[in-house]
Coordinates of C-alpha atoms in Angstrom, one line a residue:
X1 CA -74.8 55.8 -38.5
X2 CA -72.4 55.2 -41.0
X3 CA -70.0 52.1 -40.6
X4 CA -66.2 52.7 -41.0
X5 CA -62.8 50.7 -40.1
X6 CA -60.1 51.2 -38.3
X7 CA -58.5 53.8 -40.8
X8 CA -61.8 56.0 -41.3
X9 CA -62.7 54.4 -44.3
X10 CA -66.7 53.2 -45.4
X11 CA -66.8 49.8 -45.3
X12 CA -69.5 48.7 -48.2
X13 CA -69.1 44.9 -47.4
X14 CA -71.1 45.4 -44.2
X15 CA -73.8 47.8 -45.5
X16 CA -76.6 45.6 -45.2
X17 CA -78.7 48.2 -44.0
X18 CA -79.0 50.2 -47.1
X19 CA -82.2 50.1 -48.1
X20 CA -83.2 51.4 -45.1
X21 CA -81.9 54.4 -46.1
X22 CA -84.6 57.1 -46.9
X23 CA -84.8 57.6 -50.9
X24 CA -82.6 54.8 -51.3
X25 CA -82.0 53.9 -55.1
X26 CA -83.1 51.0 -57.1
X27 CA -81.4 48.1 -57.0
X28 CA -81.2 48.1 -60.6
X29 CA -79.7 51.5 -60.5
X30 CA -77.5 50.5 -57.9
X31 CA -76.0 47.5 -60.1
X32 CA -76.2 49.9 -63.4
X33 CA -74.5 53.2 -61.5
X34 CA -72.8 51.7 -59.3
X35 CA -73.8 54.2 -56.5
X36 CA -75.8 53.5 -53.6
X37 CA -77.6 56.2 -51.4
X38 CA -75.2 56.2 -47.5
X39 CA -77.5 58.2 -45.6
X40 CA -79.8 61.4 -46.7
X41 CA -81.2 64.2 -44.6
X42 CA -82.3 67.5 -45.3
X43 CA -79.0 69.4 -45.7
X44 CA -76.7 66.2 -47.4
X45 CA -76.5 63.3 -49.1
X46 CA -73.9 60.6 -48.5
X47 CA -73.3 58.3 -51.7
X48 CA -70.8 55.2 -52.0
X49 CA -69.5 55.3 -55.9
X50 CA -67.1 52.5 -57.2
X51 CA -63.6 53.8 -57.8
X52 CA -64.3 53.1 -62.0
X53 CA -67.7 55.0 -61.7
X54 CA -66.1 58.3 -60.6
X55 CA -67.6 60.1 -63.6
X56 CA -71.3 59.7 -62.7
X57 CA -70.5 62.2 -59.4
X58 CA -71.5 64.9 -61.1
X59 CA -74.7 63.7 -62.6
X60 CA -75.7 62.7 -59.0
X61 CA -75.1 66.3 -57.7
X62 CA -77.5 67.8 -60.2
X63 CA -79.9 64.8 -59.3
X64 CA -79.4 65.6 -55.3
X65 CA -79.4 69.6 -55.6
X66 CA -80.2 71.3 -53.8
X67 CA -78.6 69.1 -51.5
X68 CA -74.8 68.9 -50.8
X69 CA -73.4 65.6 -51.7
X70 CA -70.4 64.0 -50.2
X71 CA -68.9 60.8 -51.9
X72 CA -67.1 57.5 -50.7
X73 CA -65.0 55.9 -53.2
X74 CA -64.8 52.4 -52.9
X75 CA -63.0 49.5 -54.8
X76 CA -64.4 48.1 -57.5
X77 CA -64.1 44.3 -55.6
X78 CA -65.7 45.7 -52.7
X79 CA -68.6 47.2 -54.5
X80 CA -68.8 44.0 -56.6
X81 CA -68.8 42.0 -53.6
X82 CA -71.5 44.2 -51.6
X83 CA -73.7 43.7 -54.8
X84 CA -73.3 39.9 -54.5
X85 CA -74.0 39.9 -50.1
X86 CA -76.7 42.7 -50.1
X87 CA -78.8 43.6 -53.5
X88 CA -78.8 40.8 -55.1
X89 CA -82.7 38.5 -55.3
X90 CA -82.5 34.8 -56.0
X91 CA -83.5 33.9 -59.5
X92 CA -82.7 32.1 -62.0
X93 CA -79.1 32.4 -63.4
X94 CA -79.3 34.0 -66.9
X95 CA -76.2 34.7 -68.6
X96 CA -72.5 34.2 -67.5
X97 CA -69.9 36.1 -66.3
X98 CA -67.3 37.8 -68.6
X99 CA -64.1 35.3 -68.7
X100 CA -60.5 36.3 -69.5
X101 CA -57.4 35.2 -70.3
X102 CA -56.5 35.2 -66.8
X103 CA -59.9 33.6 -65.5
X104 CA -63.4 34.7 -64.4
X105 CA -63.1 38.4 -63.2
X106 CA -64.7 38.1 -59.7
X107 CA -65.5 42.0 -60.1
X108 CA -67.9 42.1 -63.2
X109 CA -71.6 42.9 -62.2
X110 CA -74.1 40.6 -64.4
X111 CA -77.5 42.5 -63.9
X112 CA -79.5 39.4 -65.4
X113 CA -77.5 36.8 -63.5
X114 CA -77.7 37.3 -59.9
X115 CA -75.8 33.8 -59.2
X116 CA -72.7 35.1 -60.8
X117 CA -72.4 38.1 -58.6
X118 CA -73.2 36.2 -55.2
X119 CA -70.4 33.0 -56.1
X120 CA -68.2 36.3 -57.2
X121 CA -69.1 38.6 -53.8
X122 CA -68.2 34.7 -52.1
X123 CA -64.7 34.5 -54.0
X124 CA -64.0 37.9 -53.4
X125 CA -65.0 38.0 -49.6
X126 CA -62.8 34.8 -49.0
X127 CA -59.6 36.1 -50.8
X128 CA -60.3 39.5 -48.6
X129 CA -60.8 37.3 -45.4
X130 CA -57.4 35.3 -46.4
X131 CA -59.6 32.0 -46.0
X132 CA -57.9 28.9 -47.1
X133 CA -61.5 27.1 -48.4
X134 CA -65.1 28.0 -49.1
X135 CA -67.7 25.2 -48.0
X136 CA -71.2 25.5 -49.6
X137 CA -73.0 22.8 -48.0
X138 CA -76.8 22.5 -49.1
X139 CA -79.5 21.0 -46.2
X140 CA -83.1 20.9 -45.7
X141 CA -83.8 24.3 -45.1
X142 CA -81.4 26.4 -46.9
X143 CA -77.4 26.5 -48.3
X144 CA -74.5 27.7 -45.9
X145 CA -71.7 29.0 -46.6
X146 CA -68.7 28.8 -44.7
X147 CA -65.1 30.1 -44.8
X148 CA -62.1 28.4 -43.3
X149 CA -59.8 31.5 -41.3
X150 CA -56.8 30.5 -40.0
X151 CA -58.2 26.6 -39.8
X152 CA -61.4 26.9 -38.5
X153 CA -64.5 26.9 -40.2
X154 CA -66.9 29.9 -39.7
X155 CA -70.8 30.3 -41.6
X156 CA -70.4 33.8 -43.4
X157 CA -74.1 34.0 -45.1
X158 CA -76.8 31.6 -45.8
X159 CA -78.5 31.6 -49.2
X160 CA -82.1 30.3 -50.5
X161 CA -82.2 27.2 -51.3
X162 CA -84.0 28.2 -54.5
X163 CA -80.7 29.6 -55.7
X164 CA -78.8 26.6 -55.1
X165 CA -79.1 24.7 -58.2
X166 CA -77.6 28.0 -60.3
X167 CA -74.9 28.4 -57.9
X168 CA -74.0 24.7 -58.1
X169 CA -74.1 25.4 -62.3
X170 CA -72.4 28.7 -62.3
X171 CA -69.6 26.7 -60.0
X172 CA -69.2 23.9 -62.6
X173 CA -68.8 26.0 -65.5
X174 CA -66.0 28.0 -64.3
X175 CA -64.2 24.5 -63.5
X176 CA -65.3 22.7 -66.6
X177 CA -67.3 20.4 -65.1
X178 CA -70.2 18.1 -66.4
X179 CA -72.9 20.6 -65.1
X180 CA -75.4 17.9 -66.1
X181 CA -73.7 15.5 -64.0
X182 CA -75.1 15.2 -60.2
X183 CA -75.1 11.9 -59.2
X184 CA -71.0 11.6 -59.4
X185 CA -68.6 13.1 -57.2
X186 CA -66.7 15.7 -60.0
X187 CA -63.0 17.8 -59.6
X188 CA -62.0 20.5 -61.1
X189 CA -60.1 24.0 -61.0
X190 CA -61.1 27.3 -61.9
X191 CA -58.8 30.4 -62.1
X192 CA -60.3 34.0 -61.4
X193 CA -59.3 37.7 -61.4
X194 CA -59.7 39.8 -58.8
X195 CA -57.9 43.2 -59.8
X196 CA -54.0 42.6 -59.6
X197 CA -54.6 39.3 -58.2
X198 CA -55.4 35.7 -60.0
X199 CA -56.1 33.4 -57.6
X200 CA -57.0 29.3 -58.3
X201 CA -59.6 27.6 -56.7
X202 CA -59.4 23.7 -56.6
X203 CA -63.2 22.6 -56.9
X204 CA -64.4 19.3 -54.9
X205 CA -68.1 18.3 -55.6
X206 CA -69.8 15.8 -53.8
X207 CA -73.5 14.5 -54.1
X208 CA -75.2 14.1 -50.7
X209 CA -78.6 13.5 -49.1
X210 CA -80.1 17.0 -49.5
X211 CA -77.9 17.7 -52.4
X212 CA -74.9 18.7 -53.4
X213 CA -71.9 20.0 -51.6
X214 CA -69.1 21.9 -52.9
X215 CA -65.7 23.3 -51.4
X216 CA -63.4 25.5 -53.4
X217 CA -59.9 25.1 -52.1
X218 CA -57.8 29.0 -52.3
X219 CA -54.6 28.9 -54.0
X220 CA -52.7 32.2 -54.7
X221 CA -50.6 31.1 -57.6
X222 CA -48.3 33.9 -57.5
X223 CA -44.6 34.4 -56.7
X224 CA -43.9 35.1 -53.1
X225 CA -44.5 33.2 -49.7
X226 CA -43.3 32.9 -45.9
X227 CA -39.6 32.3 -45.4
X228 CA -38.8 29.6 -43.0
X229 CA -37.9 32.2 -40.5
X230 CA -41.8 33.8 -40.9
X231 CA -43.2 29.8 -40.1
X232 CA -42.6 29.8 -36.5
X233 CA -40.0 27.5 -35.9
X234 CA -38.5 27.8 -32.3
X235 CA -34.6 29.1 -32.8
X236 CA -33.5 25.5 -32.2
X237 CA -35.2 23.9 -34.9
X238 CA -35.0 26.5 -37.1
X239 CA -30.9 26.1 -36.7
X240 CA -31.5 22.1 -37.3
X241 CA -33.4 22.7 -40.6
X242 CA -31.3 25.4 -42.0
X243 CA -28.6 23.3 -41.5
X244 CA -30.6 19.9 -43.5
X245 CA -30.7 22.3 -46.4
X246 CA -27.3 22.0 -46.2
X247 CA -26.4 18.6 -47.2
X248 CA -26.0 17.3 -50.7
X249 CA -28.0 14.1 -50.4
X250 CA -30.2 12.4 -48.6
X251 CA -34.2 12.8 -47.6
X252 CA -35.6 15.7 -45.8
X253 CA -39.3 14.9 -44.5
X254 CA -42.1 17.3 -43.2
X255 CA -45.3 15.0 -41.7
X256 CA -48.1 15.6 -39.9
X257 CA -52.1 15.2 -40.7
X258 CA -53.5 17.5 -43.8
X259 CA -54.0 21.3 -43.3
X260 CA -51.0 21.5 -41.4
X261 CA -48.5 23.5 -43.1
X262 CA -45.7 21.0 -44.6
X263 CA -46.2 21.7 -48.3
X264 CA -45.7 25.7 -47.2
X265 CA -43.0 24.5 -45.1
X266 CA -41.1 22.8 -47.9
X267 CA -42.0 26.0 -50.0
X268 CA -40.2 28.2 -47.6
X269 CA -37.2 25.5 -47.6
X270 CA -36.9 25.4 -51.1
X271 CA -36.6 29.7 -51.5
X272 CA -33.3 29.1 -48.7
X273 CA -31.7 27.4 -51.4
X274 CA -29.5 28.2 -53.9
X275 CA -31.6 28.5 -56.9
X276 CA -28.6 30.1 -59.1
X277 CA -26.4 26.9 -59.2
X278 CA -28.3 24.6 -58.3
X279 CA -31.5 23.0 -60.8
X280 CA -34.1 22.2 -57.6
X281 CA -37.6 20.3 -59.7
X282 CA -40.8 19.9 -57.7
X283 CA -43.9 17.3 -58.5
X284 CA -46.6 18.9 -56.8
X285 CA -50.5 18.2 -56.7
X286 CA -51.3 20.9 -57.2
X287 CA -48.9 23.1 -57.7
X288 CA -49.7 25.8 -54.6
X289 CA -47.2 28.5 -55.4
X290 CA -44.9 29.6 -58.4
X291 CA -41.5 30.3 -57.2
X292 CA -39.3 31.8 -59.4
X293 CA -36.1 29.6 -60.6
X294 CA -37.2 26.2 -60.0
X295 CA -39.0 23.5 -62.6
X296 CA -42.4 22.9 -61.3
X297 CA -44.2 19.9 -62.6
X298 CA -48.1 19.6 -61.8
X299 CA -49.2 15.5 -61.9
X300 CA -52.1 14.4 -63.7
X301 CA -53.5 11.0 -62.4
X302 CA -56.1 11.3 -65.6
X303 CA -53.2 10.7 -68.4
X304 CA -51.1 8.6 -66.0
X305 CA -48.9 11.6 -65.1
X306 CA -48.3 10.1 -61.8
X307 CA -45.4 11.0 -58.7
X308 CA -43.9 7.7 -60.1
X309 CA -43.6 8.1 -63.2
X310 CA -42.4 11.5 -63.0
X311 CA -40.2 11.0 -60.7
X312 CA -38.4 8.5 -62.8
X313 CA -37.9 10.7 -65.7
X314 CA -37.0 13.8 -63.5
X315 CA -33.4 11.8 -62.9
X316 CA -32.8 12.1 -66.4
X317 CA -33.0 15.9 -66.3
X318 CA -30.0 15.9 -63.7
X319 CA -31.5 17.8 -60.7
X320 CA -29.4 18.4 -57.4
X321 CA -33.0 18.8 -55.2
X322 CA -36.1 17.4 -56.0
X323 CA -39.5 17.8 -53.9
X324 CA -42.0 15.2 -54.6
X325 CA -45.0 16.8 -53.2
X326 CA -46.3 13.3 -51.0
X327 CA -44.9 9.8 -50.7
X328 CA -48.4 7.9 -50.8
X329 CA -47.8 4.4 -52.3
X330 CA -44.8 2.3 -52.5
X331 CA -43.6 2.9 -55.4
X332 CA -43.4 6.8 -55.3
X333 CA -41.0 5.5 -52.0
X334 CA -38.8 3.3 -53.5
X335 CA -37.7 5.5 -56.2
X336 CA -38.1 9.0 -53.7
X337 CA -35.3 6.6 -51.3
X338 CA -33.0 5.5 -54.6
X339 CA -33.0 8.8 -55.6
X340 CA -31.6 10.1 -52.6
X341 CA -29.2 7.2 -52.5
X342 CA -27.8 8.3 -56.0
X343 CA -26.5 11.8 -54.8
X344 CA -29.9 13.8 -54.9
X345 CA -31.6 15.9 -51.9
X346 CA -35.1 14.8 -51.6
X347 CA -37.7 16.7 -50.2
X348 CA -41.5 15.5 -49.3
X349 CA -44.4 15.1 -47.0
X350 CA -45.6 12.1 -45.3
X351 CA -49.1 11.9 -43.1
X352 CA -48.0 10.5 -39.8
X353 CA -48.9 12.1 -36.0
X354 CA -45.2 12.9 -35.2
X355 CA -41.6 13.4 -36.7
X356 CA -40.2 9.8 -35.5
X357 CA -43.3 7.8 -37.3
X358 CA -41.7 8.9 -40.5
X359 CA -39.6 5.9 -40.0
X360 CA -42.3 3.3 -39.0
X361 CA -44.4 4.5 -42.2
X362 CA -42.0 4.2 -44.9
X363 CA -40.9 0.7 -43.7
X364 CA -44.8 0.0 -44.1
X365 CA -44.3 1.1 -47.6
X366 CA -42.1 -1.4 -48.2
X367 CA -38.6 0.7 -48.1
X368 CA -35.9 -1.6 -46.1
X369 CA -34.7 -0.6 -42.8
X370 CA -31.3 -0.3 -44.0
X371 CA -32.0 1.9 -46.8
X372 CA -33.8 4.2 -44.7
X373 CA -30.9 4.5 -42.4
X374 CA -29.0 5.5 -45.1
X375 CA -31.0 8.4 -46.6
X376 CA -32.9 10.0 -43.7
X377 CA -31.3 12.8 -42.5
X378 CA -34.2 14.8 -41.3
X379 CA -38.0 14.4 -40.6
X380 CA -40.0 17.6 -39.1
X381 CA -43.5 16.9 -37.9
X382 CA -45.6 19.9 -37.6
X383 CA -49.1 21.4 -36.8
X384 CA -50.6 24.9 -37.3
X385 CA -52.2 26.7 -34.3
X386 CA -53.8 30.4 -33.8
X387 CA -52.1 33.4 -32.6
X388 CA -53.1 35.4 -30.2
X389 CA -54.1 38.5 -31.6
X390 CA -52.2 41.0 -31.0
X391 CA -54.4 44.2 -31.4
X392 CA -56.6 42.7 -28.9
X393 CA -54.5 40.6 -27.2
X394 CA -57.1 37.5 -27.0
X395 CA -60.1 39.7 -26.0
X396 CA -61.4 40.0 -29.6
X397 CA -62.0 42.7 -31.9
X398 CA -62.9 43.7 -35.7
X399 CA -59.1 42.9 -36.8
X400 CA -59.9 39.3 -35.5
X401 CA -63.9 38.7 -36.2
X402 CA -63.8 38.7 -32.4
X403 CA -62.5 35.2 -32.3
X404 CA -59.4 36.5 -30.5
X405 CA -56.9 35.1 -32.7
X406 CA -55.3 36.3 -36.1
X407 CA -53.0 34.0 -38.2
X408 CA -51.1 31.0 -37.3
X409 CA -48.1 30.0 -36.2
X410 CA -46.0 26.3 -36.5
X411 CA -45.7 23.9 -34.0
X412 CA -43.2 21.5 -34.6
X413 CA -40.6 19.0 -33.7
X414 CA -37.6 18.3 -35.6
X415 CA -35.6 14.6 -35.8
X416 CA -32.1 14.8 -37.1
X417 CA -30.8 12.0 -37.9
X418 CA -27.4 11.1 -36.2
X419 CA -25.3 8.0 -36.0
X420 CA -26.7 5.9 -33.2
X421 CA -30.2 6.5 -34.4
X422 CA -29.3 5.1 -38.1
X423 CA -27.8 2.2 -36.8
X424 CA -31.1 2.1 -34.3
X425 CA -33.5 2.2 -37.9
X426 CA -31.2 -0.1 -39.6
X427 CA -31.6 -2.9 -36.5
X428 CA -35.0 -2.5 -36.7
X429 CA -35.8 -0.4 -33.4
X430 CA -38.9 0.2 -32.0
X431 CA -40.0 4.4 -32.0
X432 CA -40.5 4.1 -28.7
X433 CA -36.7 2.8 -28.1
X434 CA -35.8 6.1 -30.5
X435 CA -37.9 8.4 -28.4
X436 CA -36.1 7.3 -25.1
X437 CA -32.8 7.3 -26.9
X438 CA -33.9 11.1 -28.2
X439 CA -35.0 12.2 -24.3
X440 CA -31.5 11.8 -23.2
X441 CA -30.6 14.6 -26.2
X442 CA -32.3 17.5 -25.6
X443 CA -35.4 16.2 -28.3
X444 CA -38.1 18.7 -28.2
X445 CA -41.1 17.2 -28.5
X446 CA -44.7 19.1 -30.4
X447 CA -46.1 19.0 -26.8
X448 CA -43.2 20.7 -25.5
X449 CA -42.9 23.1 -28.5
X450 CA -46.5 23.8 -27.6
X451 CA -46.6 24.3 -24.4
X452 CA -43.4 27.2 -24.7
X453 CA -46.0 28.8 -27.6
X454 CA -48.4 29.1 -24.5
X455 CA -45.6 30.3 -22.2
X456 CA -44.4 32.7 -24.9
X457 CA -48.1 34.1 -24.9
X458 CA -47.8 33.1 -28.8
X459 CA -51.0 31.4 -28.4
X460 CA -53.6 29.9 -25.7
X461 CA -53.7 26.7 -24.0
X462 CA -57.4 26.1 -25.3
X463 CA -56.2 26.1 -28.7
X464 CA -53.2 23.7 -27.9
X465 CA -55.6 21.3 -26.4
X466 CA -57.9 21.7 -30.2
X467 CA -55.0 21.0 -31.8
X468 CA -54.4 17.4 -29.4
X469 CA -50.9 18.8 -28.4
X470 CA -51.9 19.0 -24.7

């Protein structure tokens, strides 16, 4: 029985079952044509061509006559990745991929090279998944592979462990790497083509026990994004960081533990600004997104191209907004809280649990109390938590992967600033005097925020409670 989605269409990324398909065809001819055999029966033949190999139809109706033959036309990515999932064998890595100007194209098929098509069916898969990381984690046994949806980390496919050591290669070679180098833990980027699209991955390897491990971080580096409205900010917060965006200096903060959402956040504040008349400049590691009409700078610790020393020389390009990707040391700070000081609108990230610990963690970096009275005007703290989805409604289906949930929304509290509560940072407060002084003012708090996402039947109480918010 043949396989199909939602909109009647064949679905070759889940055809694992081809070869049990009577007469089915080589796999050489399979990578060669690319055509594979459907089903076959007396009166028919069913055959899946890729949408580039349209011409060989009629050479496989001679081959099939007497026999009627229907077609289904797939993509050329999702033949490409059904060659890398289902017909490829494990040996050893021969040649490389074709590389372009725009990167590794993820829908080549290498006949001699069957490591090239199953890290380009991986790529491909994730980017078709929307998964924000690939984790290929060798053990004893074999190599899993893993996919991070919507923040939560799910095995896809499990390879030989015979295979490994090419894949591992095939990896470090599209991200310039040392591929002789396995002892050492090793960064590096790789940029790929996959049709229209041209995705970066950020490439993390790490030596281990039973080998090594990689994970290949997704960024899609073109123009476009959520707008702050699409985050899933509660109306009232929402209102209160519209209205930050509004103000011609001082320090706008988004915190909260990695993986949850502020640089996207800052992303979506930056496109509500006025990129016309005013010159906005980002420092960014990496640089996640391209946005048109802003000066995006990617730091490189390598040739001392730090957030400090950037920074610095940023102020002598006159900017009205600058977004310093993360305040991680003291110095990046002190100049991120004189900036803002000397008429500019500062936007970063900190790591702390909630929106009030902004203020405990910059004093820890050594900024004065009284300076950051004087330049915080608003810190959000967020996380990310699944959606219900809402095909389903929780209950699971293919739209999903039966988890029950599809995308994410934000959770989030917002701290503005206001007179008493400067004077309360410049005295030297405790957070917990600023949280009580807060309660009496209608301050939301993430669990509250949370806990109206469950109400709202945005999401489910389980996934609250993963998220520590309950």
């Amino acid at each position: 029985m043949i396989k199909r989605k939602a909109d009647d269409a064949f679905d070759i990324t889940e055809f694992s079952w081809h070869r049990e398909v009577a007469g089915q065809y080589t796999d050489r001819f399979i990578k060669a044509s690319r055509c594979v055999k459907v089903s076959d029966s007396e009166e028919c033949v069913t055959v899946a061509v890729s949408d580039s190999f349209r011409d060989s139809i009629g050479i496989l109706r001679q081959v099939h006559s007497p026999k009627k033959l229907k077609t289904e036309i797939v993509k050329d990515s999702r033949f490409a990745e059904f060659i890398g999932r289902f017909v490829e064998k494990p040996e050893e890595e021969k040649e490389e991929a074709e590389c372009t100007g725009s990167g590794f194209r993820l829908e080549d098929i290498n006949s001699d090279a069957p490591a090239v098509n199953i890290i380009n069916a991986i790529c491909l898969e994730a980017i078709r998944r929307n998964a924000s990381d690939i984790h290929i984690q060798s053990t004893k046994s074999d190599v899993c592979v893993r996919f991070r949806i919507d923040g939560v980390l799910q095995t896809v496919r499990r390879l030989e462990r015979s295979i490994f050591g090419t894949v591992v290669s095939r990896i470090k070679v599209m991200s310039s790497l040392n591929v002789m180098e396995n002892r050492l833990c090793q960064d590096g980027r790789m940029s790929v083509q996959a049709g229209s699209r041209r995705p970066d991955f950020r490439v993390s390897v790490v030596p281990s026990v039973t080998g090594q491990n990689i994970v290949l971080r997704l960024f899609n580096l073109e123009s476009g994004g959520l707008t702050l409205g699409q985050l899933g900010f509660s109306d009232e917060n929402l209102a209160k960081i519209t209205s930050a965006l509004s103000l011609p200096h001082g320090m706008i903060l988004a915190t909260g533990p990695t993986g949850s959402g502020k640089t996207t956040t800052l992303h979506a504040m930056l496109r509500e600004m006025d990129r016309e008349h005013l010159k906005i400049v980002t420092i960014e590691d990496p640089v996640e997104k391209v946005i048109d009409g802003i000066e995006q700078i990617q730091v490189n610790d390598g040739i001392g191209l730090t957030f400090g020393s950037v920074l610095r020389r940023i102020l002598r390009q006159d900017p009205d907004v600058i977004m310093v990707g993360e305040i991680r040391d003291a110095e990046t700070a002190g100049l991120a809280v004189r900036s803002a000081l000397t008429g500019h609108l500062i936007l970063s990230t900190l790591h702390t649990n909630d929106s009030v610990s902004a203020v405990t963690r910059l004093r820890n970096l050594g900024v004065e109390p009284y300076l950051i009275a004087g330049v915080l005007r608003t810190s959000i703290a967020q996380r990310l938590v699944r959606k219900i989805c809402p095909e389903c409604g929780g209950s699971g289906c293919a739209g999903c992967g039966s988890t029950g949930y599809k995308g994410r929304t934000a959770v989030s509290e917002v701290f503005t600033a206001d007179e008493q509560t400067a004077h309360m940072i410049e005295q030297g407060f405790s957070e917990s005097d600023i949280r009580s002084y807060l309660a009496k003012h209608r301050f939301v708090t993430l669990q509250e925020d949370a806990a109206g996402k469950v109400a709202d039947g945005i999401s489910t109480r389980e996934e609250i409670m993963r998220e520590g918010l309950a």
